[in-house]
Coordinates of C-alpha atoms and ligand atoms in Angstrom, one line a residue:
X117 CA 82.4 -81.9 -147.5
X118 CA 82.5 -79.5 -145.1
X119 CA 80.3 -79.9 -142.0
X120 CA 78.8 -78.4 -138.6
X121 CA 79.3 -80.4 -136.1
X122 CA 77.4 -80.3 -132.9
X123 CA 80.0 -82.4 -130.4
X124 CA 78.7 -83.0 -126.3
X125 CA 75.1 -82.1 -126.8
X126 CA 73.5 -82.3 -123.2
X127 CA 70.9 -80.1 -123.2
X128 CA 67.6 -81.7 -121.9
X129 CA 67.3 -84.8 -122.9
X130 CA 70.1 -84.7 -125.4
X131 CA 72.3 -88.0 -124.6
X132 CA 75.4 -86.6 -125.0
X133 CA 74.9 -85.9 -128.9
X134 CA 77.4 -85.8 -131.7
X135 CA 76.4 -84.9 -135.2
X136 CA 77.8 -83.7 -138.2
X137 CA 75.4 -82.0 -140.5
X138 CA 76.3 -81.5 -144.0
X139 CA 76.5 -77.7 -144.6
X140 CA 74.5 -76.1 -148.1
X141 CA 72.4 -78.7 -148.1
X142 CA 68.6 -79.3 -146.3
X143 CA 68.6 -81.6 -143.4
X144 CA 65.7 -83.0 -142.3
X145 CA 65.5 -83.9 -138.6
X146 CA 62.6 -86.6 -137.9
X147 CA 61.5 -88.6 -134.7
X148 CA 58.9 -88.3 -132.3
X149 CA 57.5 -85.6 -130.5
X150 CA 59.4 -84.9 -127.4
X151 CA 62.5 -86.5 -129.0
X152 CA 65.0 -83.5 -128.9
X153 CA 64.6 -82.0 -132.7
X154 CA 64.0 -78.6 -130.8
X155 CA 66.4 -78.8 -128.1
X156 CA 69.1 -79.7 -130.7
X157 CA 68.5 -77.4 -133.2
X158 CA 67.3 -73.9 -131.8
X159 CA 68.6 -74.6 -127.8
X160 CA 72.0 -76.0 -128.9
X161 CA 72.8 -74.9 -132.3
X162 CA 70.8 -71.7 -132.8
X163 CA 71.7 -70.5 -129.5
X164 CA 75.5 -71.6 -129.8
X165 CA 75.9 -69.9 -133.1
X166 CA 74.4 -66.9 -131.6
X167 CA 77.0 -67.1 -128.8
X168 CA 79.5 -67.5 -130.7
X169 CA 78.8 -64.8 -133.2
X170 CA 78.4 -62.1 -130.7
X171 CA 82.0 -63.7 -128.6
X172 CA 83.4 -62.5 -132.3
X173 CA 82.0 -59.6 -131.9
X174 CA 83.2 -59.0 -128.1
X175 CA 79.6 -58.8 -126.9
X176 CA 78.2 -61.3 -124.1
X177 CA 74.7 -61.7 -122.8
X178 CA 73.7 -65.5 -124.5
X179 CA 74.3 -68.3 -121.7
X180 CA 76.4 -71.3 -123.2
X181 CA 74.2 -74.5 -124.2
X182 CA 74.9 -77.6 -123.0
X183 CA 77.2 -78.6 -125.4
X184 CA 81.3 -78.8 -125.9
X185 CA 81.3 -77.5 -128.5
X186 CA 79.9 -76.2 -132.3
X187 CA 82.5 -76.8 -135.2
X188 CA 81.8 -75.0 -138.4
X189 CA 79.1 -72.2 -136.6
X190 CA 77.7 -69.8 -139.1
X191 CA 75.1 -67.2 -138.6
X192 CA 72.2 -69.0 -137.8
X193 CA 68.6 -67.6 -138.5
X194 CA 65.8 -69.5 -136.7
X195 CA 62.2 -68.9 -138.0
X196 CA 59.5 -70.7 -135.7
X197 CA 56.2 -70.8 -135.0
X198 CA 56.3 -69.1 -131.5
X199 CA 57.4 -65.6 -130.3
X200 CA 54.1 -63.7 -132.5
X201 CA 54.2 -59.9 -132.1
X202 CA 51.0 -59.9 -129.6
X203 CA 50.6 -56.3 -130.3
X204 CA 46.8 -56.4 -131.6
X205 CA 48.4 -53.6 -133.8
X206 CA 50.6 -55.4 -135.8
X207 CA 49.2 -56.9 -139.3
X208 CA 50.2 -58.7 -142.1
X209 CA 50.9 -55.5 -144.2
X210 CA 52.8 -53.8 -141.4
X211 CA 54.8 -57.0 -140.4
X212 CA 55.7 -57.7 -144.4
X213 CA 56.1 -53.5 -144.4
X214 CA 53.9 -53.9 -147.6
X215 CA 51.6 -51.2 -146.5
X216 CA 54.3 -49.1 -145.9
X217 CA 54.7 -49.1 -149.8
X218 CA 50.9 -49.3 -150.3
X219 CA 50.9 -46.0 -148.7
X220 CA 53.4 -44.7 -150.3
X221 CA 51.4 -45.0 -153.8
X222 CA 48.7 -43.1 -152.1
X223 CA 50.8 -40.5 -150.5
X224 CA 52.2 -39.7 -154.2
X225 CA 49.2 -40.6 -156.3
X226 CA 45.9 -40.3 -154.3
X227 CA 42.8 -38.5 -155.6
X228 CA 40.4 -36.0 -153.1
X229 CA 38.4 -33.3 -153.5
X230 CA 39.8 -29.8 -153.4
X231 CA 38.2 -28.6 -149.8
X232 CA 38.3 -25.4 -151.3
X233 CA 36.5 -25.4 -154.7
X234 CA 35.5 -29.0 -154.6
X235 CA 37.3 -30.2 -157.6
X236 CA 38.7 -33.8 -157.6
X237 CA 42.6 -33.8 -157.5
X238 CA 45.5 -35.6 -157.8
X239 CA 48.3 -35.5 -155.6
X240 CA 50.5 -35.8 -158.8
X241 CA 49.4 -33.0 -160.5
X242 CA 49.5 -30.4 -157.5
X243 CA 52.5 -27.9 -156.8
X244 CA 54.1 -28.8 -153.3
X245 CA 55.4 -26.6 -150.3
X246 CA 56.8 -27.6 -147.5
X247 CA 56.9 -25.5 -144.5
X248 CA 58.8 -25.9 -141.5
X249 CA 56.8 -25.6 -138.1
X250 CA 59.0 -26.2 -135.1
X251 CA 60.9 -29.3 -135.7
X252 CA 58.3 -31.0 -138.1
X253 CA 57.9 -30.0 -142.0
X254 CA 54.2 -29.3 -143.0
X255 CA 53.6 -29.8 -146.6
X256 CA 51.1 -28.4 -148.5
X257 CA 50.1 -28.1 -151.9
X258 CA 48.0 -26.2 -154.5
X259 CA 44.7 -26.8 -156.1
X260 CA 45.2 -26.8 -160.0
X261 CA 41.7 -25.9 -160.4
X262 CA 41.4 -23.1 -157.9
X263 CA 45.2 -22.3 -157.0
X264 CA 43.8 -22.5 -153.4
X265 CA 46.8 -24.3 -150.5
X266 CA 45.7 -26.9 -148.4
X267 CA 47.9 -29.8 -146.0
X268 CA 48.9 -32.5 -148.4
X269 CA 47.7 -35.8 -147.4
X270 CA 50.2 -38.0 -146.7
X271 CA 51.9 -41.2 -145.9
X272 CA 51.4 -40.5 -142.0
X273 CA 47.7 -40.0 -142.5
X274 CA 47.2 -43.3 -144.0
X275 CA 48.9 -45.2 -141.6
X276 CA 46.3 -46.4 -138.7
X277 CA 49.1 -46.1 -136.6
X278 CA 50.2 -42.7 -136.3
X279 CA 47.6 -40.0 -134.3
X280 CA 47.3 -38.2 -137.5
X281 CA 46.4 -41.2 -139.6
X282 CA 44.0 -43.1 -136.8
X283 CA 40.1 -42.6 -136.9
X284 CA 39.8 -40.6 -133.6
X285 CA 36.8 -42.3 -132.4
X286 CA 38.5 -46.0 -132.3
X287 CA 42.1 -44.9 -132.1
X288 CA 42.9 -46.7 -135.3
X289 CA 41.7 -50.3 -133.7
X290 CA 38.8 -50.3 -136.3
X291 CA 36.6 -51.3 -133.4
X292 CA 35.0 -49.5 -130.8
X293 CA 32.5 -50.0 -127.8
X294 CA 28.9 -49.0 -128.6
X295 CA 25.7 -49.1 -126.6
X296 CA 23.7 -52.5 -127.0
X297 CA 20.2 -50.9 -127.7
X298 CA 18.5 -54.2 -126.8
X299 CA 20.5 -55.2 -124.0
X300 CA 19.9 -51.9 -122.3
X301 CA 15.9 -51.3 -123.5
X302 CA 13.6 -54.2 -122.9
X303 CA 10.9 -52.5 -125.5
X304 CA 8.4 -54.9 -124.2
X305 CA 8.3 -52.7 -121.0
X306 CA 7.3 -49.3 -120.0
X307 CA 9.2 -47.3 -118.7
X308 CA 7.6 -47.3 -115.7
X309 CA 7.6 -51.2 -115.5
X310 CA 11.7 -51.1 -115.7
X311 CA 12.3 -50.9 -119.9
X312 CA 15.4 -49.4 -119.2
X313 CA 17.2 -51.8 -117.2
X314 CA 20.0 -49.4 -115.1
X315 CA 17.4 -46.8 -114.1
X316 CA 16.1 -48.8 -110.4
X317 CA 14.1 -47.3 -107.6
X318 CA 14.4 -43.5 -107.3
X319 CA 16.7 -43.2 -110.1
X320 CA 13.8 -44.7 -112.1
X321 CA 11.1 -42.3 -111.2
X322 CA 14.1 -39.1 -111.4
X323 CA 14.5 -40.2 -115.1
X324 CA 11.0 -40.5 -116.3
X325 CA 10.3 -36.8 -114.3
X326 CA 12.9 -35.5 -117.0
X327 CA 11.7 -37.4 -119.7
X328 CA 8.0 -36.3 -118.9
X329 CA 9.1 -32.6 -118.4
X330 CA 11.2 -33.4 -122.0
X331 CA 7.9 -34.8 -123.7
X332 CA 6.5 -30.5 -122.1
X333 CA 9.0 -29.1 -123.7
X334 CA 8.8 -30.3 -127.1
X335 CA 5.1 -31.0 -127.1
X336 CA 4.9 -34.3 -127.3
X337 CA 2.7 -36.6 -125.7
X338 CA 4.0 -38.7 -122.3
X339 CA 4.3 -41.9 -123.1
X340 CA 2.8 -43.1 -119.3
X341 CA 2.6 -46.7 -119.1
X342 CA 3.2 -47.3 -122.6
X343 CA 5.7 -50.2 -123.8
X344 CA 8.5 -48.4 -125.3
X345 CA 7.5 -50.9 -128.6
X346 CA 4.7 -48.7 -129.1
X347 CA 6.5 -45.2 -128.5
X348 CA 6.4 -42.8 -131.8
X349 CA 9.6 -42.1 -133.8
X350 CA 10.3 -39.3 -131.6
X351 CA 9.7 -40.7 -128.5
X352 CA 12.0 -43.4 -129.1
X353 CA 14.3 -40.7 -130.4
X354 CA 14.3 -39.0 -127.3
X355 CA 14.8 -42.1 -124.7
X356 CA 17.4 -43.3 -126.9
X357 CA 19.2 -40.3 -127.8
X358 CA 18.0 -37.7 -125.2
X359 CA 16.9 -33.9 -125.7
X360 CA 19.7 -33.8 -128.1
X361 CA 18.4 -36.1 -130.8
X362 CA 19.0 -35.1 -134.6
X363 CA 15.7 -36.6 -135.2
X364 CA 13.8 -34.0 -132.9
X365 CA 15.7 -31.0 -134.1
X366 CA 14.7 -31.9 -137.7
X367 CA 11.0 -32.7 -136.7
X368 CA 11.3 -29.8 -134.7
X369 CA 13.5 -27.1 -135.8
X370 CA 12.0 -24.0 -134.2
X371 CA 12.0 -25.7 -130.7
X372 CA 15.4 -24.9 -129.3
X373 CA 16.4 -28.0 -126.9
X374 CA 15.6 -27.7 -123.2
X375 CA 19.1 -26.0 -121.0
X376 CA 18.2 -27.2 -117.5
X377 CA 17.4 -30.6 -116.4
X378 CA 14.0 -29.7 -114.9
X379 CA 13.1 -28.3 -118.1
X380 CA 13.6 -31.8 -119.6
X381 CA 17.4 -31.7 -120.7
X382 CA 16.7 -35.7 -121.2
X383 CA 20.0 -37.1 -121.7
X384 CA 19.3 -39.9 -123.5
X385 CA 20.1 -43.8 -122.4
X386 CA 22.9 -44.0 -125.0
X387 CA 24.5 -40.9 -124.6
X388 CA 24.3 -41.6 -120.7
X389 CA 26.4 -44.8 -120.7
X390 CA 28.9 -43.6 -123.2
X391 CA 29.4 -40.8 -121.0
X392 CA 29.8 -43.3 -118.1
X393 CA 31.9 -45.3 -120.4
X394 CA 33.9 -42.2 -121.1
X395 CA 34.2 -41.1 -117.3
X396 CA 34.5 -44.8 -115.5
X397 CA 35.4 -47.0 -118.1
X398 CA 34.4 -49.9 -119.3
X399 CA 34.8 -51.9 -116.5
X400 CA 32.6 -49.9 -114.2
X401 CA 30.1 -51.0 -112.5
X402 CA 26.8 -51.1 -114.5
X403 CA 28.4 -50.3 -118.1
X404 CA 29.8 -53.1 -118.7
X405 CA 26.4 -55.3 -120.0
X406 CA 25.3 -52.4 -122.0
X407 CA 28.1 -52.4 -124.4
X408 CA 29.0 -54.3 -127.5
X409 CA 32.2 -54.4 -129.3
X410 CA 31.1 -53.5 -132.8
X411 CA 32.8 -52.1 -136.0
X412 CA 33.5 -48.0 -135.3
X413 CA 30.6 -46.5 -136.4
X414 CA 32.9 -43.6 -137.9
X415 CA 35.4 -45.4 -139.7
X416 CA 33.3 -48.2 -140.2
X417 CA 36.0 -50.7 -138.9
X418 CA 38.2 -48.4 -141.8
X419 CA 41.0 -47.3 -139.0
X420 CA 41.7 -44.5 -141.1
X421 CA 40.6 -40.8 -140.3
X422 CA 38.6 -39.6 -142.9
X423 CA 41.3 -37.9 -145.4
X424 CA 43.2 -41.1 -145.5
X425 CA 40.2 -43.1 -145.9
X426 CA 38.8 -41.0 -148.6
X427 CA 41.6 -40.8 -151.2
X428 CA 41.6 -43.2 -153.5
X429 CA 44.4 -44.4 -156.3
X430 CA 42.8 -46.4 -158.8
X431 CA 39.1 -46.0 -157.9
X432 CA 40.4 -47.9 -155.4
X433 CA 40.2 -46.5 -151.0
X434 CA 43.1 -48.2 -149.3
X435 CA 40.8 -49.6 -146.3
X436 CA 39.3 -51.3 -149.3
X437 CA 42.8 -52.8 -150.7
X438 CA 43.8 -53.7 -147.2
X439 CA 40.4 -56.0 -147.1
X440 CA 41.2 -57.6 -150.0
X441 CA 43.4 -60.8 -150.1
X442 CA 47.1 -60.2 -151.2
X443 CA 46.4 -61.9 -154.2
X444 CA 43.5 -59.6 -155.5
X445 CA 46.3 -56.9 -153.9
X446 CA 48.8 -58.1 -156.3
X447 CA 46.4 -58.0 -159.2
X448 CA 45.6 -54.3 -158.3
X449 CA 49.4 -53.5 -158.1
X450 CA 50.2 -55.1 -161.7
X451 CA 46.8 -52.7 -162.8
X452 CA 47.5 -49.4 -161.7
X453 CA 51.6 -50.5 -162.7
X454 CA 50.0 -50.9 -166.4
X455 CA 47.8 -48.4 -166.9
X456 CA 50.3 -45.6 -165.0
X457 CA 51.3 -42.9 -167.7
X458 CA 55.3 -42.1 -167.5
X459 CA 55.6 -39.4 -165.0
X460 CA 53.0 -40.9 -162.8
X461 CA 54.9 -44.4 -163.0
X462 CA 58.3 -42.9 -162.3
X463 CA 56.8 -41.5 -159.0
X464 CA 55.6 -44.8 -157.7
X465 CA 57.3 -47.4 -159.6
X466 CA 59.8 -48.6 -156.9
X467 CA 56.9 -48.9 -154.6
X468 CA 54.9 -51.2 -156.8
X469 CA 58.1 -53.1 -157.8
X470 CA 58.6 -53.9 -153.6
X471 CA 55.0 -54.9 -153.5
X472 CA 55.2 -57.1 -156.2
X473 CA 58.0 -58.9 -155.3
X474 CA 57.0 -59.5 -151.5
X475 CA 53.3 -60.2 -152.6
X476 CA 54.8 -62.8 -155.1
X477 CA 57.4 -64.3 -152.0
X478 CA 54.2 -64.3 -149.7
X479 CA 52.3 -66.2 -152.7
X480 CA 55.0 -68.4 -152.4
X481 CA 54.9 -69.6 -149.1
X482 CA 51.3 -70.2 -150.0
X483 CA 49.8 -67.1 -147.9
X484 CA 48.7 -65.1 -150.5
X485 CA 44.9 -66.1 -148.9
X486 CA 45.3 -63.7 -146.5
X487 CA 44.4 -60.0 -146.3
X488 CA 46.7 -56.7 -145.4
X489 CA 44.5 -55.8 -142.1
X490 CA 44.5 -59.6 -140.9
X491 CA 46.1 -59.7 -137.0
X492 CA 49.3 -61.5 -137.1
X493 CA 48.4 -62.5 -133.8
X494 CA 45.0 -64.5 -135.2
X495 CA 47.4 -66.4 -137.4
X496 CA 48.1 -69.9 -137.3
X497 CA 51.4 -71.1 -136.3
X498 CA 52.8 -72.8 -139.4
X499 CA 51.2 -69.3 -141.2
X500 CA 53.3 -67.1 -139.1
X501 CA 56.6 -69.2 -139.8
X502 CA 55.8 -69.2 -143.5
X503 CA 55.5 -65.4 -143.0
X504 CA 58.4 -64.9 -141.7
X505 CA 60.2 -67.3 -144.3
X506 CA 58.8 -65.4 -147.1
X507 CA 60.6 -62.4 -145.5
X508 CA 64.5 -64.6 -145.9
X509 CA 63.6 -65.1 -149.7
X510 CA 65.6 -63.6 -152.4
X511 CA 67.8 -62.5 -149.6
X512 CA 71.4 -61.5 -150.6
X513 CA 72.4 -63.6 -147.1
X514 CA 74.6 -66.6 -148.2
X515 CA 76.2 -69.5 -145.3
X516 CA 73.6 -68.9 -142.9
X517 CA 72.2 -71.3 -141.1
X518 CA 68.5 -71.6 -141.2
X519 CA 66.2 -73.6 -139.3
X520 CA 62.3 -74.3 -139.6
X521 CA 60.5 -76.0 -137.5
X522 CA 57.5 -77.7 -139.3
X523 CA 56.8 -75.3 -141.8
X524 CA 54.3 -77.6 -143.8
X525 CA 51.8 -76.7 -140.3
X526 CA 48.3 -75.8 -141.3
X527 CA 49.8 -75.6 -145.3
X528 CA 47.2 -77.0 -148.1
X529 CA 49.1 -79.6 -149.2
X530 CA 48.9 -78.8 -153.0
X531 CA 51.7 -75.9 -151.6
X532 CA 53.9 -78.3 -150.3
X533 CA 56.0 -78.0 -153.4
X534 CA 56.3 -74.6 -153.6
X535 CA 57.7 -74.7 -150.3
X536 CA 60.2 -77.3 -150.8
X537 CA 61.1 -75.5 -153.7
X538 CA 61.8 -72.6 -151.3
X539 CA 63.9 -74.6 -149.3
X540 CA 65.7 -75.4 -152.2
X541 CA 66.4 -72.0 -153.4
X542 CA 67.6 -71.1 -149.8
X543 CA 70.0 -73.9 -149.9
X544 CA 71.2 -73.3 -154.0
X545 CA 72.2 -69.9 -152.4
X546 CA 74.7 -71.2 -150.3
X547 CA 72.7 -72.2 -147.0
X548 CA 72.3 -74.9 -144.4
X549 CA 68.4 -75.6 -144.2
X550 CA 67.5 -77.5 -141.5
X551 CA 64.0 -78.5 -141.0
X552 CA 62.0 -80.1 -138.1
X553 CA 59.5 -81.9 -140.4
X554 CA 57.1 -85.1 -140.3
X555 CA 56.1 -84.7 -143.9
X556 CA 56.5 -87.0 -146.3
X557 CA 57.1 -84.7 -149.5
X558 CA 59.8 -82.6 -147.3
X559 CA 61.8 -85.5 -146.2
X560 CA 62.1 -86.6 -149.9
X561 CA 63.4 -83.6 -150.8
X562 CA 66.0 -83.6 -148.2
X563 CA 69.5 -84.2 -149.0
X564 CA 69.8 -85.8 -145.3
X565 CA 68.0 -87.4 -142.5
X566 CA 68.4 -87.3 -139.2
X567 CA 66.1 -89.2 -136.7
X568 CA 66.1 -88.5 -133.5
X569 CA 64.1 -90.8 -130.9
X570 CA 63.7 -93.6 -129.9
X571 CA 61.1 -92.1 -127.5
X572 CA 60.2 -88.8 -125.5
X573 CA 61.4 -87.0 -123.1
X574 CA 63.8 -89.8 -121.3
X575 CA 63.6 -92.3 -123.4
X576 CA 64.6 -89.6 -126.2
X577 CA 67.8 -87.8 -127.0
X578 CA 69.7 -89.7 -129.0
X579 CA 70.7 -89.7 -132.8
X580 CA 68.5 -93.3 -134.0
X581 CA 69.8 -93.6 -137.5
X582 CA 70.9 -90.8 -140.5
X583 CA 71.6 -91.2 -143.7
X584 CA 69.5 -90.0 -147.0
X585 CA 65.6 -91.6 -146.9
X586 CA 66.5 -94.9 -148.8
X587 CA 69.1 -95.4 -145.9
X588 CA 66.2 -95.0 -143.1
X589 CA 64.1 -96.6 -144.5
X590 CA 66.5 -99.9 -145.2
Ligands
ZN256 ZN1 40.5 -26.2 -155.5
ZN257 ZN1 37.1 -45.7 -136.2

């Protein structure tokens, strides 16, 4: 049988360890917390196989573990729980690259209105042109209703991440800060009895001066001494929203809005701090407890800019697919796969074959709960491992070495199978599996045991028994 062998492991705590692990087969490496399964596995073995694959190589760069030597190193492939992408960006459809396809679909199949006659297109029916501008290639394409040209929408513009795909309001980030209405108007006050908490002292009396001279303007009665509770619709509109208000220009449309201050250009309490907001920052003083972070009130949390979010494939938006879980994903895919006429299919069937398979590898790790815009950094740890495991499946790798560290963390146990069954696909395909695992369904599935212990830390370190689970346990 052949073997890696780990010989003169004194890393940590590791008691000068020896151990021959039986390669294509899963090894399961029990024993306390603090015992040395990590050390072992990802400081020692990960790390020297590493070494040693780039020494091969003629590259350097990895420190040597503690450790004479590996015998029998192969490419070794650690997927933990640590190390998340902590960019607030990243998602599970951009980590799994399953929105890349997803956009794709739409790119090639998504339905808009013409901005020319109006008429509801399809991107497969139009005539393309592409153009090039500089170094970049414009595409364009032609109504079939009105023969009319317009920018194709396309892949970039459905990507949150690129500037011509974000919403430009949030940036893409779905969220934005707005004005907390409440926490900035106390409507139980007037405004001369400090309603609007920011305007103090002179600043006070300078404001309601310009709202007063506002109230002139557009001939509406001063609100002196009132509680901003009992202001009109319009008053309200104009302490709110200032001289500016949509709701005064359609009350009043013939009344042009004032052009100086001391004619009663009101600004407005909300477009005052966002202006603050926009000039100081958030941080500045005196914004700051005036501002909520809220869905974007123009994508509505969408992080598309309006042409990506308005296409649709399906009936379906994609903001809307990317809310849904990857299982009612999946579903759509295996719709719009059997209801695609032949020319339509050809154009997106490679797409929708990728999504299906990694949605179905994802279901497999038991993840298929989760939706396309979730944060990989608000996942669990055990639900980023699995993540990244569902990544390694059906992969054409063969003699690698893989190693999991508690990949049953956070899992429903009823999925417990299908991950073992995972494990043993990885190892039928001609890997080492070795798993860092307490669980009891895992370590019955394992061809061999290793138990490190007795204790932590110090009293740790050493190789206690091994053997397959009847042999422990006797
Ligand atoms: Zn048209
Ligand atoms: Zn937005």
């Amino acid at each position: 049988m052949s073997t890696l062998t780990i010989v003169g492991a004194r890393e940590g705590n590791l008691r000068d360890v020896t151990l021959a692990i039986p390669k294509n087969k899963i090894t399961v490496f029990a024993g306390v917390s603090g015992s040395g399964k990590s050390t072992l596995l990802v400081d020692v073995l990960a790390t020297e196989c590493q070494r040693l694959h780039l020494e091969a190589l003629s590259m350097q760069g990895i420190p040597k573990p503690a450790v004479e030597r590996v015998r029998g190193a192969s490419p070794a492939i650690a997927i933990l729980q640590d190390g998340a992408n902590r960019n607030p960006r990243s998602t599970v459809g951009t980590a799994t690259d399953v929105y890349t396809a997803l956009r794709m679909v739409f790119e090639k199949l998504g339905e808009y209105p013409c901005p020319h006659c109006g008429e509801m297109l399809c991107a497969a029916d139009c005539v393309e042109e592409t153009e090039r501008v500089g170094d970049d290639f414009r595409v364009y394409q032609f109504c079939p209703a009105c023969g009319e040209r317009m920018d194709k929408v396309t892949r970039t513009e459905f990507s949150f991440n690129t500037r011509e795909g974000a919403c430009p309001a949030c940036e893409g980030m779905g969220e934005a800060l707005s004005v907390d209405r409440a926490a900035a108007v106390d409507e139980s006050l007037s405004r001369e009895d400090g309603a609007v908490a920011f305007w103090q002292a002179k600043y006070r009396e300078y404001q309601i001066g310009v709202f007063r001279a506002a109230s002139r303007h557009f001939g509406l009665p001063d609100p002196a001494r009132v509680p901003v509770g009992a202001f009109d619709a319009l008053q309200k509109a104009l302490l709110y929203e200032g001289a500016e208000a949509p709701a005064l220009k359609e009350a009043l449309p013939h009344v042009a809005p004032p052009r100086k201050v001391a004619d009663g250009r009101f600004e407005g309490v909300v477009p005052l701090l966002m202006r603050r907001l926009g000039e100081r920052g958030p941080d500045a003083k005196g914004v700051r407890p005036y501002l909520v972070r809220a869905a974007c009130p123009v994508c509505g949390g969408e992080r598309l800019g309006p042409r990506g979010r308005g296409a649709t494939v399906a009936g379906t938006q994609l903001p809307q697919l990317a809310n849904r879980s990857l299982r009612e994903l999946a579903a759509w895919v295996r719709r719009v796969s059997a209801e695609l006429g032949g020319p339509r299919r050809a154009m997106v069937k490679d797409y929708l074959l990728d999504m299906e398979t990694k949605l179905a590898r994802i279901g497999a790790v038991g993840l298929d709960y989760l939706t396309l815009d979730r944060a990989t950094v608000t996942l669990s740890g055990g639900e980023l491992q699995r993540l990244r495991l569902s990544a390694v499946l059906d992969s054409e790798l063969s003699g690698v070495v893989y190693i999991l560290d508690e990949p049953t963390a956070g899992l429903h146990p009823r999925d417990t199978e299908g991950l073992v069954d995972i494990l043993r696909n990885l190892r039928d395909l001609g890997n080492t599996v070795l798993v860092i695992e307490h669980d009891l369904d895992v370590m019955r599935a394992a061809d061999h045991l290793v138990d490190l212990g007795p204790g932590a830390g110090a009293c740790g370190g050493r190789v206690v028994a091994e053997g397959s689970l009847a042999d422990l346990a006797a």
